[in-house]
């Protein structure tokens, strides 16, 4: 486009002013991207993950201490509890003992684990295969991908806490949150160790998130005076309460975003108007030379949109990369905080709209200039 | 007498200010021949610029006809008029009115952007125009890096780059020292003689008017009685 040079040179005309406009747009788009990301992150984190329907029972002393198997049935009696399943942390070594080979390993009850971790998605055939075979294992998708495991592969673990070296066959791969763990049969380990009948944790599925406080209290009270007192925790207590607040927070965030963008638009509009006013005579001269109103309008508008889009690009991509690099999670409140592609696009569209808005009036004025008035101003 | 290029018939112009009509031009009738170099003189406020603007098609008469090359330009709509100006008129202003962010080359190229010429053709035309005004060495200079005389020469290059029939100049030397003014006037004379440009030049300076073939006096919107077109002795070379 032959007018490109003219537009670029006009953008560079008053560098300080252009830089300030770009900066103000980029800051506003940055804030907008941040706020929208808060919302999208909250949304994706608060998708029913099943966590709010779960409490975890462990010994009040340490994670290594265990509870008797008999607790399972007793917990199941408590009102509000739907299913109880035992899960032990195996903590074995895969291949060599190196930190990068560390991953979560649990031996569990292969039947009831799915009633508690109902968010895990497993093909029915794989689930059945995993449940039927005593030496079967199930891995999360991310974990399987990391080690290039396929269904049918043999996985050998070396016991570090327990004197057992399980030789497992991968029969199922699940997808879902926390898909980086390995599960295998409690039966297998118990048998190999001569049935000590100890349970590291009980995972308890509730009938509703609201019953969590009562159930937790009831469980711990039940075993308070036994030789193995318990401590029951929610997987995501605050997360659940957060979900209910979310509606209000969203409205507030949206409101702030709109105000910020509106303010910046006014500033940008003023800047554009100023720079167009200064060029009043020039625009009249161009018109005298034969530049038609529509062309002048296009040139001024393109300039405004370009300046604004540069700001938008800086702000949106800046937010994307800054949060990616710093891995901010806002003190744990916003796990996996991420500026999504759609947020980047929204930022660019908003910045283009700021440009359209700020350049609109000056562009129309430029198109409407009466040549003789524009020329008379100097003479 | 040569062929008539411009024909004004009973051209009247008035401006409205607060419901009061300010008369500026009063039934001006005038023929200008092709190839003419006409100086337009008169006191400040007499309507010289207004008359020039009407001829150049950047303003419209209140009544009367402005015919240029057999075309009644007062009847053209905005778009047609813009196209007409781009093809037929070259503008030279007192304050040069170059675009400060464009260098000499780009300033001269500006009117050519409106044509369908290729980039290479545009370049050829620009370089030709700059060499006519003797500034081919200054293509990359910005207006602020040029003297007033040089700026005006770039502006003249911009005015002739589309090879228009008519050049209109409103006090082209009004802001220049005597030496630069003479250079500009010499250049305009050359454009008139060598390149057959019809030139209408508004000026306050009798010395400048001396470069023209003929001088026309305007007084309160009326061409002066003694006026009409009269020959001045060519005092300069
Ligand atoms: N847009 C306008 N609105 C109102 N009055 C105007 C306008 N343009 C010109 N005039 C008036 O018309 C008259 C003639 O103006 P014009 O600019 O043609 O004079 P001029 O002969 O070129 O003067 P100068 O030598 O000072 O340039 C002046 O009285 C001026 O105030
Ligand atoms: Mg004037």
Coordinates of C-alpha atoms and ligand atoms in Angstrom, one line a residue, chain A residues 373 376, chain B residues 15 17 24 43-50 171 204, ligand 1:
Chain A
X373 CA -10.3 27.6 5.8
X376 CA -6.3 30.7 5.6
Chain B
X15 CA -19.0 35.2 2.7
X17 CA -20.7 36.0 8.8
X24 CA -15.6 39.9 -1.7
X43 CA -4.4 45.9 -1.5
X44 CA -4.9 43.4 1.4
X45 CA -8.4 42.2 1.6
X46 CA -9.2 43.1 -2.0
X47 CA -10.1 39.5 -2.8
X48 CA -7.0 38.3 -4.6
X49 CA -6.7 35.0 -2.8
X50 CA -10.4 34.5 -3.1
X171 CA 2.4 35.3 -2.8
X204 CA 2.2 42.5 -3.4
Ligands
LIG1 N1 -13.8 32.2 4.9 C1 -14.1 33.5 5.0 N2 -15.0 33.9 5.8 C2 -15.3 35.2 5.9 N3 -14.7 36.2 5.3 C3 -13.7 35.9 4.4 C4 -13.3 34.5 4.3 N4 -12.3 34.4 3.4 C5 -12.0 35.7 3.0 N5 -12.8 36.5 3.6 C6 -12.8 38.0 3.5 O1 -12.8 38.3 2.1 C7 -12.0 39.4 1.9 C8 -11.0 39.1 0.8 O2 -10.1 38.1 1.3 P1 -8.8 37.6 0.5 O3 -8.1 36.7 1.3 O4 -9.3 37.2 -0.8 O5 -8.0 39.0 0.3 P2 -6.5 39.1 -0.3 O6 -6.7 40.1 -1.4 O7 -6.0 37.9 -0.6 O8 -5.8 39.8 0.9 P3 -4.3 39.6 1.4 O9 -3.4 40.4 0.4 O10 -4.2 40.1 2.7 O11 -3.9 38.2 1.3 C9 -11.4 39.8 3.2 O12 -12.1 40.9 3.7 C10 -11.6 38.6 4.1 O13 -11.8 39.0 5.4

